[in-house]
Tab-separated table of C-alpha atoms in Angstrom:
chain	number	residue	atom	x	y	z
A	62	MET	CA	12.356	-15.639	-152.544
A	63	VAL	CA	10.399	-18.051	-149.634
A	64	THR	CA	13.465	-18.245	-147.373
A	65	ILE	CA	13.341	-22.200	-144.866
A	66	ASP	CA	12.587	-19.926	-142.307
A	67	LEU	CA	8.548	-19.260	-143.719
A	68	ILE	CA	8.621	-22.576	-145.270
A	69	GLU	CA	8.999	-24.264	-141.330
A	70	ASP	CA	6.763	-21.871	-139.612
A	71	ALA	CA	3.786	-23.043	-142.597
A	72	ALA	CA	5.438	-26.039	-141.389
A	73	THR	CA	3.523	-25.155	-137.199
A	74	LEU	CA	1.134	-23.840	-139.091
A	75	ILE	CA	-0.697	-26.428	-141.175
A	76	ARG	CA	-0.152	-29.358	-138.251
A	77	PRO	CA	-3.692	-29.342	-137.084
A	78	TYR	CA	-4.885	-29.888	-140.404
A	79	ALA	CA	-3.040	-31.962	-142.713
A	80	VAL	CA	-1.558	-35.647	-142.662
A	81	ARG	CA	2.569	-35.222	-142.264
A	82	THR	CA	3.004	-38.614	-145.256
A	83	PRO	CA	4.866	-40.693	-145.106
A	84	LEU	CA	7.897	-41.970	-147.758
A	85	LEU	CA	6.634	-44.506	-149.325
A	86	PRO	CA	9.434	-47.743	-150.915
A	87	ALA	CA	7.769	-48.462	-154.692
A	88	PRO	CA	7.138	-50.844	-156.085
A	89	TRP	CA	9.899	-50.035	-158.940
A	90	SER	CA	13.354	-50.398	-157.156
A	91	GLY	CA	15.506	-46.504	-156.659
A	92	LEU	CA	11.724	-44.853	-155.893
A	93	TRP	CA	9.893	-43.416	-152.887
A	94	LEU	CA	6.541	-41.520	-153.176
A	95	LYS	CA	5.073	-38.708	-151.201
A	96	PRO	CA	1.506	-39.218	-150.995
A	97	GLU	CA	-0.400	-36.600	-151.246
A	98	ASN	CA	-3.319	-38.363	-151.546
A	99	LEU	CA	-3.636	-38.914	-148.637
A	100	GLN	CA	-4.637	-35.864	-147.495
A	101	PRO	CA	-7.633	-34.852	-146.185
A	102	ILE	CA	-9.152	-33.305	-149.364
A	103	GLY	CA	-7.021	-35.780	-151.424
A	104	ALA	CA	-4.120	-33.042	-152.574
A	105	PHE	CA	-1.048	-31.389	-151.478
A	106	LYS	CA	-2.885	-28.149	-151.722
A	107	ILE	CA	-4.466	-28.187	-147.923
A	108	ARG	CA	-0.381	-26.852	-147.261
A	109	GLY	CA	-0.341	-23.278	-149.033
A	110	ALA	CA	-4.671	-23.674	-148.600
A	111	VAL	CA	-4.217	-23.101	-144.638
A	112	THR	CA	-1.268	-21.592	-144.453
A	113	ALA	CA	-1.501	-18.330	-146.469
A	114	ILE	CA	-5.447	-18.578	-144.465
A	115	ALA	CA	-3.808	-18.992	-140.710
A	116	ARG	CA	-1.448	-15.526	-141.896
A	117	LEU	CA	-4.741	-13.176	-142.992
A	118	ASP	CA	-5.064	-11.068	-140.098
A	119	PRO	CA	-8.586	-11.660	-138.309
A	120	ALA	CA	-10.866	-9.458	-139.591
A	121	ARG	CA	-9.703	-9.589	-142.940
A	122	ARG	CA	-10.156	-13.157	-143.185
A	123	ALA	CA	-13.985	-13.453	-141.150
A	124	GLY	CA	-15.308	-11.357	-143.896
A	125	GLY	CA	-14.733	-14.650	-146.693
A	126	VAL	CA	-12.034	-14.692	-149.103
A	127	LEU	CA	-11.571	-15.574	-153.102
A	128	ALA	CA	-9.417	-18.423	-154.933
A	129	HIS	CA	-9.544	-19.799	-157.940
A	130	SER	CA	-8.726	-23.582	-159.131
A	131	SER	CA	-8.759	-26.281	-161.962
A	132	GLY	CA	-10.173	-28.166	-159.060
A	133	ASN	CA	-7.562	-29.398	-155.893
A	134	HIS	CA	-7.604	-25.763	-154.978
A	135	ALA	CA	-10.701	-24.843	-154.584
A	136	GLN	CA	-11.461	-27.718	-152.045
A	137	ALA	CA	-9.133	-26.517	-150.210
A	138	VAL	CA	-9.362	-23.120	-148.915
A	139	ALA	CA	-12.567	-24.643	-148.937
A	140	TYR	CA	-12.023	-26.906	-145.939
A	141	ALA	CA	-8.887	-23.938	-144.301
A	142	ALA	CA	-12.268	-21.488	-145.209
A	143	ARG	CA	-14.502	-23.251	-142.799
A	144	ALA	CA	-11.795	-24.097	-140.913
A	145	PHE	CA	-11.299	-20.896	-139.408
A	146	GLY	CA	-14.772	-19.925	-139.311
A	147	THR	CA	-15.112	-17.900	-142.677
A	148	ARG	CA	-16.691	-18.171	-145.983
A	149	ALA	CA	-15.543	-18.975	-149.647
A	150	HIS	CA	-16.299	-17.603	-152.897
A	151	ILE	CA	-14.252	-20.685	-155.317
A	152	VAL	CA	-14.530	-19.852	-159.388
A	153	ILE	CA	-13.766	-23.085	-161.784
A	154	PRO	CA	-12.893	-23.459	-165.123
A	155	ASP	CA	-16.092	-25.072	-166.464
A	156	ASN	CA	-14.341	-27.952	-167.814
A	157	ALA	CA	-13.409	-29.022	-164.538
A	158	PRO	CA	-14.188	-32.575	-163.822
A	159	HIS	CA	-18.194	-32.038	-161.501
A	160	ARG	CA	-16.759	-34.452	-158.391
A	161	LYS	CA	-14.208	-31.882	-157.478
A	162	VAL	CA	-16.603	-28.644	-158.630
A	163	GLN	CA	-19.195	-30.308	-155.841
A	164	ALA	CA	-16.443	-31.452	-153.432
A	165	THR	CA	-16.048	-27.775	-153.399
A	166	ARG	CA	-19.563	-27.026	-152.932
A	167	ASP	CA	-20.033	-29.346	-149.972
A	168	LEU	CA	-16.955	-28.598	-147.948
A	169	GLY	CA	-19.355	-25.028	-148.412
A	170	ALA	CA	-17.839	-23.271	-150.336
A	171	THR	CA	-20.328	-21.211	-153.059
A	172	VAL	CA	-18.662	-21.554	-156.676
A	173	GLU	CA	-18.870	-19.935	-159.847
A	174	LEU	CA	-18.167	-21.228	-163.536
A	175	VAL	CA	-17.009	-19.627	-165.886
A	176	PRO	CA	-15.249	-20.972	-168.970
A	177	ILE	CA	-11.019	-21.062	-168.965
A	178	GLU	CA	-11.055	-17.991	-170.670
A	179	GLN	CA	-11.901	-16.372	-167.387
A	180	ARG	CA	-10.439	-18.687	-165.324
A	181	PHE	CA	-7.885	-15.425	-163.673
A	182	SER	CA	-9.833	-12.273	-165.336
A	183	ARG	CA	-13.492	-12.979	-162.807
A	184	PRO	CA	-11.901	-13.232	-159.576
A	185	ALA	CA	-9.639	-10.351	-160.559
A	186	GLU	CA	-13.120	-8.017	-160.824
A	187	LEU	CA	-14.298	-10.267	-157.902
A	188	ALA	CA	-11.613	-8.819	-155.584
A	189	THR	CA	-12.424	-5.416	-156.905
A	190	LEU	CA	-15.516	-5.477	-156.412
A	191	THR	CA	-16.088	-7.099	-153.480
A	192	GLY	CA	-11.874	-6.385	-151.751
A	193	LYS	CA	-11.869	-9.787	-149.808
A	194	PRO	CA	-8.508	-10.936	-149.654
A	195	MET	CA	-7.536	-13.779	-152.313
A	196	ILE	CA	-5.815	-17.162	-151.741
A	197	PRO	CA	-4.349	-17.577	-154.664
A	198	PRO	CA	-3.218	-21.582	-156.481
A	199	PHE	CA	0.061	-21.070	-156.909
A	200	ASP	CA	1.861	-17.234	-157.266
A	201	HIS	CA	1.953	-16.030	-153.648
A	202	PRO	CA	4.674	-16.431	-150.667
A	203	ASP	CA	2.439	-18.390	-148.277
A	204	VAL	CA	1.462	-21.116	-150.369
A	205	ILE	CA	4.540	-21.458	-152.270
A	206	SER	CA	5.592	-21.615	-148.051
A	207	GLY	CA	3.080	-24.498	-147.578
A	208	GLN	CA	3.617	-26.428	-150.236
A	209	GLY	CA	6.996	-26.149	-149.563
A	210	THR	CA	6.704	-28.814	-146.497
A	211	VAL	CA	6.480	-31.332	-148.852
A	212	GLY	CA	10.497	-30.372	-149.688
A	213	LEU	CA	11.104	-29.936	-145.764
A	214	GLU	CA	9.414	-33.821	-145.038
A	215	ILE	CA	11.412	-35.080	-147.961
A	216	ALA	CA	14.431	-33.957	-146.469
A	217	GLN	CA	13.518	-34.603	-143.163
A	218	ASP	CA	12.836	-38.177	-143.819
A	219	LEU	CA	14.892	-39.020	-146.576
A	220	PRO	CA	18.377	-36.339	-146.143
A	221	ASP	CA	21.118	-38.451	-148.549
A	222	VAL	CA	17.730	-37.867	-151.375
A	223	ASP	CA	19.018	-37.496	-154.676
A	224	VAL	CA	16.022	-36.644	-157.716
A	225	VAL	CA	13.241	-35.356	-156.482
A	226	LEU	CA	9.827	-35.004	-159.270
A	227	VAL	CA	7.301	-33.008	-158.834
A	228	PRO	CA	4.130	-32.338	-160.426
A	229	VAL	CA	4.364	-28.725	-162.297
A	230	SER	CA	1.404	-26.269	-163.272
A	231	GLY	CA	0.790	-22.516	-161.940
A	232	GLY	CA	4.547	-23.941	-159.914
A	233	GLY	CA	3.761	-23.577	-156.311
A	234	LEU	CA	4.120	-26.402	-155.230
A	235	ILE	CA	7.836	-27.118	-157.578
A	236	SER	CA	9.139	-23.311	-156.165
A	237	GLY	CA	8.180	-24.247	-152.104
A	238	VAL	CA	9.743	-28.271	-152.624
A	239	ALA	CA	12.688	-26.621	-153.970
A	240	ALA	CA	13.116	-23.805	-151.919
A	241	ALA	CA	13.810	-26.542	-148.705
A	242	ILE	CA	15.722	-29.246	-150.950
A	243	THR	CA	17.863	-26.271	-151.900
A	244	ALA	CA	17.973	-25.323	-148.436
A	245	LEU	CA	18.587	-28.470	-146.485
A	246	ALA	CA	20.304	-30.924	-149.208
A	247	PRO	CA	21.618	-28.989	-151.387
A	248	HIS	CA	23.303	-32.161	-153.480
A	249	ALA	CA	19.547	-33.055	-154.473
A	250	LYS	CA	17.949	-32.370	-158.120
A	251	VAL	CA	14.422	-31.218	-158.135
A	252	ILE	CA	13.187	-32.015	-161.422
A	253	GLY	CA	10.106	-31.250	-162.891
A	254	VAL	CA	7.904	-32.949	-164.959
A	255	GLU	CA	4.266	-32.021	-166.660
A	256	PRO	CA	1.692	-34.066	-169.493
A	257	GLU	CA	3.455	-33.206	-173.016
A	258	LEU	CA	-0.137	-31.479	-173.883
A	259	ALA	CA	0.054	-28.912	-171.356
A	260	GLY	CA	4.140	-28.414	-171.445
A	261	ASP	CA	4.517	-24.798	-170.822
A	262	ALA	CA	7.044	-25.036	-168.150
A	263	ALA	CA	9.590	-27.501	-170.063
A	264	GLU	CA	9.715	-25.445	-173.528
A	265	SER	CA	10.033	-21.907	-170.810
A	266	PHE	CA	12.383	-23.590	-168.899
A	267	ARG	CA	14.366	-23.947	-172.264
A	268	ALA	CA	13.795	-20.991	-173.304
A	269	GLY	CA	14.401	-18.913	-170.523
A	270	ARG	CA	11.881	-17.274	-170.715
A	271	ARG	CA	8.309	-17.492	-169.544
A	272	ILE	CA	6.231	-18.771	-172.565
A	273	PRO	CA	1.877	-19.378	-172.041
A	274	TRP	CA	-0.033	-21.825	-174.259
A	275	THR	CA	-3.088	-21.636	-174.823
A	276	PRO	CA	-5.883	-22.619	-172.567
A	277	ALA	CA	-6.802	-25.302	-175.678
A	278	GLN	CA	-4.026	-26.419	-175.635
A	279	THR	CA	-3.320	-27.587	-171.575
A	280	ALA	CA	-7.156	-28.427	-172.467
A	281	ARG	CA	-5.626	-31.886	-174.366
A	282	THR	CA	-4.024	-33.230	-171.769
A	283	MET	CA	-6.210	-36.130	-169.095
A	284	ALA	CA	-4.451	-34.083	-166.003
A	285	ASP	CA	-6.934	-31.572	-165.152
A	286	GLY	CA	-5.033	-30.358	-162.572
A	287	LEU	CA	-2.076	-29.197	-164.280
A	288	ARG	CA	-4.262	-27.678	-167.110
A	289	THR	CA	-2.373	-23.982	-166.317
A	290	PHE	CA	-0.931	-22.703	-169.431
A	291	THR	CA	1.718	-20.486	-168.115
A	292	VAL	CA	3.591	-20.560	-164.240
A	293	GLY	CA	3.543	-17.551	-161.693
A	294	GLU	CA	5.826	-15.120	-161.682
A	295	LEU	CA	7.590	-16.042	-157.929
A	296	PRO	CA	7.051	-19.751	-158.750
A	297	TRP	CA	9.366	-18.973	-162.080
A	298	ALA	CA	11.816	-16.656	-159.931
A	299	HIS	CA	12.009	-19.978	-158.234
A	300	ILE	CA	12.885	-21.953	-160.783
A	301	ARG	CA	14.970	-20.779	-162.718
A	302	ALA	CA	17.250	-20.430	-159.872
A	303	GLN	CA	16.758	-23.459	-157.323
A	304	VAL	CA	15.451	-26.364	-160.316
A	305	HIS	CA	17.491	-28.201	-162.215
A	306	ASP	CA	15.095	-29.627	-165.364
A	307	ILE	CA	11.737	-30.101	-166.272
A	308	ILE	CA	10.611	-33.590	-168.587
A	309	THR	CA	7.604	-34.129	-170.384
A	310	VAL	CA	5.489	-37.437	-170.481
A	311	THR	CA	3.193	-38.532	-172.855
A	312	GLU	CA	-0.955	-39.666	-172.416
A	313	ASP	CA	0.377	-42.978	-172.030
A	314	GLU	CA	2.951	-42.386	-169.566
A	315	ILE	CA	0.235	-40.749	-167.546
A	316	ALA	CA	-2.200	-43.583	-167.992
A	317	ASP	CA	0.194	-46.787	-166.741
A	318	ALA	CA	1.613	-44.731	-164.049
A	319	THR	CA	-1.716	-44.267	-162.789
A	320	ARG	CA	-2.467	-47.562	-163.616
A	321	ARG	CA	0.887	-48.904	-162.077
A	322	LEU	CA	0.424	-47.316	-158.748
A	323	ILE	CA	-3.478	-47.920	-157.541
A	324	LEU	CA	-2.329	-51.645	-159.761
A	325	GLN	CA	1.313	-52.355	-157.912
A	326	ALA	CA	1.709	-49.857	-155.446
A	327	ARG	CA	-1.961	-49.045	-153.925
A	328	LEU	CA	-2.392	-45.565	-153.935
A	329	VAL	CA	-5.149	-44.652	-155.906
A	330	ALA	CA	-3.586	-41.015	-157.731
A	331	GLU	CA	-5.350	-39.298	-160.094
A	332	PRO	CA	-3.569	-37.929	-163.162
A	333	SER	CA	-1.998	-34.886	-162.137
A	334	GLY	CA	-0.264	-36.424	-159.543
A	335	ALA	CA	0.674	-39.733	-161.045
A	336	VAL	CA	3.204	-38.142	-163.882
A	337	SER	CA	6.113	-37.660	-161.166
A	338	THR	CA	5.960	-41.945	-160.981
A	339	ALA	CA	5.554	-41.762	-165.372
A	340	ALA	CA	8.439	-39.967	-164.959
A	341	PHE	CA	10.695	-42.657	-164.081
A	342	LEU	CA	8.549	-45.737	-165.102
A	343	HIS	CA	9.256	-43.747	-168.607
A	344	HIS	CA	12.034	-41.465	-168.938
A	345	ARG	CA	14.736	-42.708	-166.532
A	346	ASP	CA	17.560	-42.130	-168.743
A	347	GLN	CA	16.699	-39.004	-168.483
A	348	LEU	CA	17.140	-38.342	-165.058
A	349	PRO	CA	20.293	-38.778	-162.628
A	350	ALA	CA	21.279	-41.784	-160.977
A	351	GLY	CA	20.084	-42.388	-156.999
A	352	ARG	CA	17.550	-42.476	-154.216
A	353	THR	CA	14.112	-40.871	-156.197
A	354	VAL	CA	11.583	-39.661	-154.282
A	355	ALA	CA	7.734	-38.892	-156.336
A	356	VAL	CA	5.336	-36.539	-155.082
A	357	VAL	CA	1.812	-38.701	-155.505
A	358	SER	CA	0.583	-34.868	-155.708
A	359	GLY	CA	-3.096	-35.788	-155.854
A	360	GLY	CA	-5.421	-38.435	-155.469
A	361	ASN	CA	-9.059	-37.156	-156.940
A	362	ILE	CA	-9.434	-38.679	-159.480
A	363	ASP	CA	-12.783	-38.980	-161.810
A	364	PRO	CA	-14.548	-41.908	-161.697
A	365	ALA	CA	-14.940	-42.194	-165.850
A	366	VAL	CA	-11.066	-41.901	-166.297
A	367	LEU	CA	-10.522	-43.900	-163.238
A	368	ARG	CA	-13.148	-47.572	-164.534
A	369	ARG	CA	-11.280	-46.469	-168.128
A	370	LEU	CA	-7.471	-47.174	-167.416
A	371	LEU	CA	-9.246	-50.048	-165.340
A	372	GLU	CA	-10.668	-51.336	-168.090
A	373	GLN	CA	-7.336	-50.940	-169.927
A	374	ALA	CA	-5.517	-52.883	-167.992
């Protein structure tokens, strides 16, 4: 389990590279927004990627790093690798948005597109062939402790927070946030939110064991950053011990929250980053009462999706 000491150390490591995002009062009473869309690569993933690469032995880091991602972690690893003077080879599923793929290439990484079924197997092959260190998107203590700095900042800025809503995919973000909140604001409840069409974590939480979904199932959601089809082993340990609940939101609710964040909160969020706000707007009856923070995890929205959502406004 990741400790608060590891998270506080990560906060020091990421300080030169990541934005310490503020808590913004939302237009909707009782809600604060944690706008991770303001990060240099547009998502919280920079925190975990920088932490993991910074903690590598310098000689090993110099030989390059590997990663796999649906898009935001890819950009984060590419950004961090460039900052530390090394190269990144990143495997991305071929259903990822073109904008995220191109942004990763623009940051200097080598991108290898694969069928979604090879998202995990191909990186494992590359690690065996090259011996380069893997920077995983979620299932690693360094990555989790980096993402936990989101929770650290929430607890510092709003010590009397009651509820923290966090998007869930592989579980790196929610496990890090839960570790920090448990240590610093133990009265608060951390609640995961994911799309109904990619609800493997919610089903797993109800069953008390990890239940993977198929790539075809999770690919249905517009929230492309939340299409991972199972939570990681280490995130699952945190979720079981430190997360109060995981709920799901519909595609219409995600679309509505994305539009309202743009038009009312003046924050550009991608659908993956808007699910936590969707839970507050549409499922308040399922949430504990009190001061609530919704983590807006990213803002790398596909232009075609943005156009379609705004046309429906």
